[in-house]
PDB file of C-alpha atoms in Angstrom:
ATOM      1  CA  UNK A  28     -21.278  12.763  16.722  1.00 52.00           C
ATOM      2  CA  UNK A  29     -19.286  14.253  13.871  1.00 58.00           C
ATOM      3  CA  UNK A  30     -16.217  12.464  12.567  1.00 59.00           C
ATOM      4  CA  UNK A  31     -13.294  14.643  11.685  1.00 65.00           C
ATOM      5  CA  UNK A  32     -10.625  14.036   9.064  1.00 64.00           C
ATOM      6  CA  UNK A  33      -8.126  13.474  11.884  1.00 69.00           C
ATOM      7  CA  UNK A  34      -9.926  10.430  13.304  1.00 77.00           C
ATOM      8  CA  UNK A  35      -7.622   7.408  13.327  1.00 75.00           C
ATOM      9  CA  UNK A  36      -8.440   3.807  14.138  1.00 77.00           C
ATOM     10  CA  UNK A  37      -5.836   2.845  16.756  1.00 75.00           C
ATOM     11  CA  UNK A  38      -7.052  -0.727  17.159  1.00 77.00           C
ATOM     12  CA  UNK A  39      -6.728  -1.631  13.465  1.00 79.00           C
ATOM     13  CA  UNK A  40      -3.626   0.036  11.981  1.00 79.00           C
ATOM     14  CA  UNK A  41      -2.604  -0.640   8.395  1.00 82.00           C
ATOM     15  CA  UNK A  42       0.128  -3.287   7.872  1.00 77.00           C
ATOM     16  CA  UNK A  43       2.575  -0.732   6.453  1.00 82.00           C
ATOM     17  CA  UNK A  44       2.050   1.535   9.466  1.00 81.00           C
ATOM     18  CA  UNK A  45       2.529  -1.377  11.843  1.00 77.00           C
ATOM     19  CA  UNK A  46       5.852  -2.369  10.188  1.00 76.00           C
ATOM     20  CA  UNK A  47       7.279   1.116  10.720  1.00 78.00           C
ATOM     21  CA  UNK A  48       6.661   1.062  14.469  1.00 83.00           C
ATOM     22  CA  UNK A  49       9.284   0.006  16.992  1.00 80.00           C
ATOM     23  CA  UNK A  50       9.170  -3.720  17.735  1.00 79.00           C
ATOM     24  CA  UNK A  51       8.014  -3.116  21.334  1.00 80.00           C
ATOM     25  CA  UNK A  52       5.313  -0.543  20.456  1.00 80.00           C
ATOM     26  CA  UNK A  53       3.369  -2.734  18.012  1.00 78.00           C
ATOM     27  CA  UNK A  54      -0.024  -4.151  18.965  1.00 76.00           C
ATOM     28  CA  UNK A  55       1.563  -7.605  18.992  1.00 75.00           C
ATOM     29  CA  UNK A  56       5.271  -7.463  19.807  1.00 79.00           C
ATOM     30  CA  UNK A  57       7.438  -9.230  17.249  1.00 77.00           C
ATOM     31  CA  UNK A  58      11.163  -9.120  16.464  1.00 84.00           C
ATOM     32  CA  UNK A  59      12.626  -7.556  13.326  1.00 82.00           C
ATOM     33  CA  UNK A  60      15.145 -10.378  12.872  1.00 89.00           C
ATOM     34  CA  UNK A  61      14.621 -13.796  11.311  1.00 91.00           C
ATOM     35  CA  UNK A  62      16.458 -16.909  10.123  1.00 94.00           C
ATOM     36  CA  UNK A  63      16.722 -17.658   6.406  1.00 92.00           C
ATOM     37  CA  UNK A  64      17.853 -20.658   4.376  1.00 93.00           C
ATOM     38  CA  UNK A  65      20.458 -19.740   1.765  1.00 90.00           C
ATOM     39  CA  UNK A  66      21.534 -22.167  -0.954  1.00 89.00           C
ATOM     40  CA  UNK A  67      25.082 -21.899  -2.283  1.00 88.00           C
ATOM     41  CA  UNK A  68      25.201 -21.921  -6.076  1.00 84.00           C
ATOM     42  CA  UNK A  69      28.639 -23.590  -6.104  1.00 83.00           C
ATOM     43  CA  UNK A  70      27.871 -26.738  -4.113  1.00 87.00           C
ATOM     44  CA  UNK A  71      24.037 -26.491  -3.710  1.00 88.00           C
ATOM     45  CA  UNK A  72      24.289 -26.834   0.064  1.00 90.00           C
ATOM     46  CA  UNK A  73      21.598 -25.102   2.160  1.00 91.00           C
ATOM     47  CA  UNK A  74      22.798 -23.077   5.163  1.00 91.00           C
ATOM     48  CA  UNK A  75      20.620 -21.352   7.778  1.00 93.00           C
ATOM     49  CA  UNK A  76      21.730 -17.749   8.354  1.00 93.00           C
ATOM     50  CA  UNK A  77      20.558 -15.188  10.934  1.00 93.00           C
ATOM     51  CA  UNK A  78      19.350 -11.966   9.279  1.00 92.00           C
ATOM     52  CA  UNK A  79      21.392  -9.712  11.594  1.00 93.00           C
ATOM     53  CA  UNK A  80      24.637 -11.752  11.618  1.00 93.00           C
ATOM     54  CA  UNK A  81      27.655  -9.879  13.021  1.00 93.00           C
ATOM     55  CA  UNK A  82      30.271 -12.098  11.370  1.00 93.00           C
ATOM     56  CA  UNK A  83      31.006 -13.254   7.838  1.00 94.00           C
ATOM     57  CA  UNK A  84      29.159 -16.509   7.084  1.00 92.00           C
ATOM     58  CA  UNK A  85      30.874 -18.946   4.722  1.00 92.00           C
ATOM     59  CA  UNK A  86      29.446 -22.040   3.059  1.00 91.00           C
ATOM     60  CA  UNK A  87      30.589 -25.115   5.015  1.00 90.00           C
ATOM     61  CA  UNK A  88      30.965 -27.129   1.800  1.00 88.00           C
ATOM     62  CA  UNK A  89      33.018 -24.889  -0.486  1.00 89.00           C
ATOM     63  CA  UNK A  90      33.969 -21.968   1.850  1.00 86.00           C
ATOM     64  CA  UNK A  91      32.298 -19.387  -0.425  1.00 88.00           C
ATOM     65  CA  UNK A  92      31.232 -16.258   1.486  1.00 90.00           C
ATOM     66  CA  UNK A  93      27.417 -16.197   1.709  1.00 90.00           C
ATOM     67  CA  UNK A  94      26.899 -12.947   3.654  1.00 91.00           C
ATOM     68  CA  UNK A  95      28.835 -10.101   5.231  1.00 92.00           C
ATOM     69  CA  UNK A  96      27.804  -7.913   8.194  1.00 93.00           C
ATOM     70  CA  UNK A  97      26.255  -4.603   7.205  1.00 86.00           C
ATOM     71  CA  UNK A  98      25.635  -2.647  10.400  1.00 86.00           C
ATOM     72  CA  UNK A  99      22.201  -4.157  11.012  1.00 87.00           C
ATOM     73  CA  UNK A 100      20.960  -6.700   8.521  1.00 88.00           C
ATOM     74  CA  UNK A 101      23.682  -8.720   6.824  1.00 90.00           C
ATOM     75  CA  UNK A 102      24.339  -8.227   3.123  1.00 90.00           C
ATOM     76  CA  UNK A 103      23.933 -11.352   0.990  1.00 88.00           C
ATOM     77  CA  UNK A 104      26.516 -11.932  -1.730  1.00 85.00           C
ATOM     78  CA  UNK A 105      25.679 -12.567  -5.388  1.00 70.00           C
ATOM     79  CA  UNK A 106      26.465 -16.314  -5.378  1.00 62.00           C
ATOM     80  CA  UNK A 107      23.459 -17.588  -3.424  1.00 61.00           C
ATOM     81  CA  UNK A 108      19.786 -18.396  -3.683  1.00 62.00           C
ATOM     82  CA  UNK A 109      17.419 -17.546  -0.811  1.00 66.00           C
ATOM     83  CA  UNK A 110      14.620 -19.947   0.064  1.00 62.00           C
ATOM     84  CA  UNK A 111      11.377 -18.594   1.577  1.00 59.00           C
TER      85      UNK A 111
END
């Protein structure tokens, strides 16, 4: 059996190729959204924010805006620190 240059391993795709696929067409379905902990630089309070938030999220301690909606993923402002 001759292998051609067009042969592709469908059972073991590369991680970068798997990330580009639609969330329902991956080998293991997983969402594109996530929750992240953001620390306000002003009052050092940690707030959990959804990655695709549709509203402006303000710090509950000092009312500084932490993120704004961006038509998909929210845009984080400059006065924050993201925790992994």
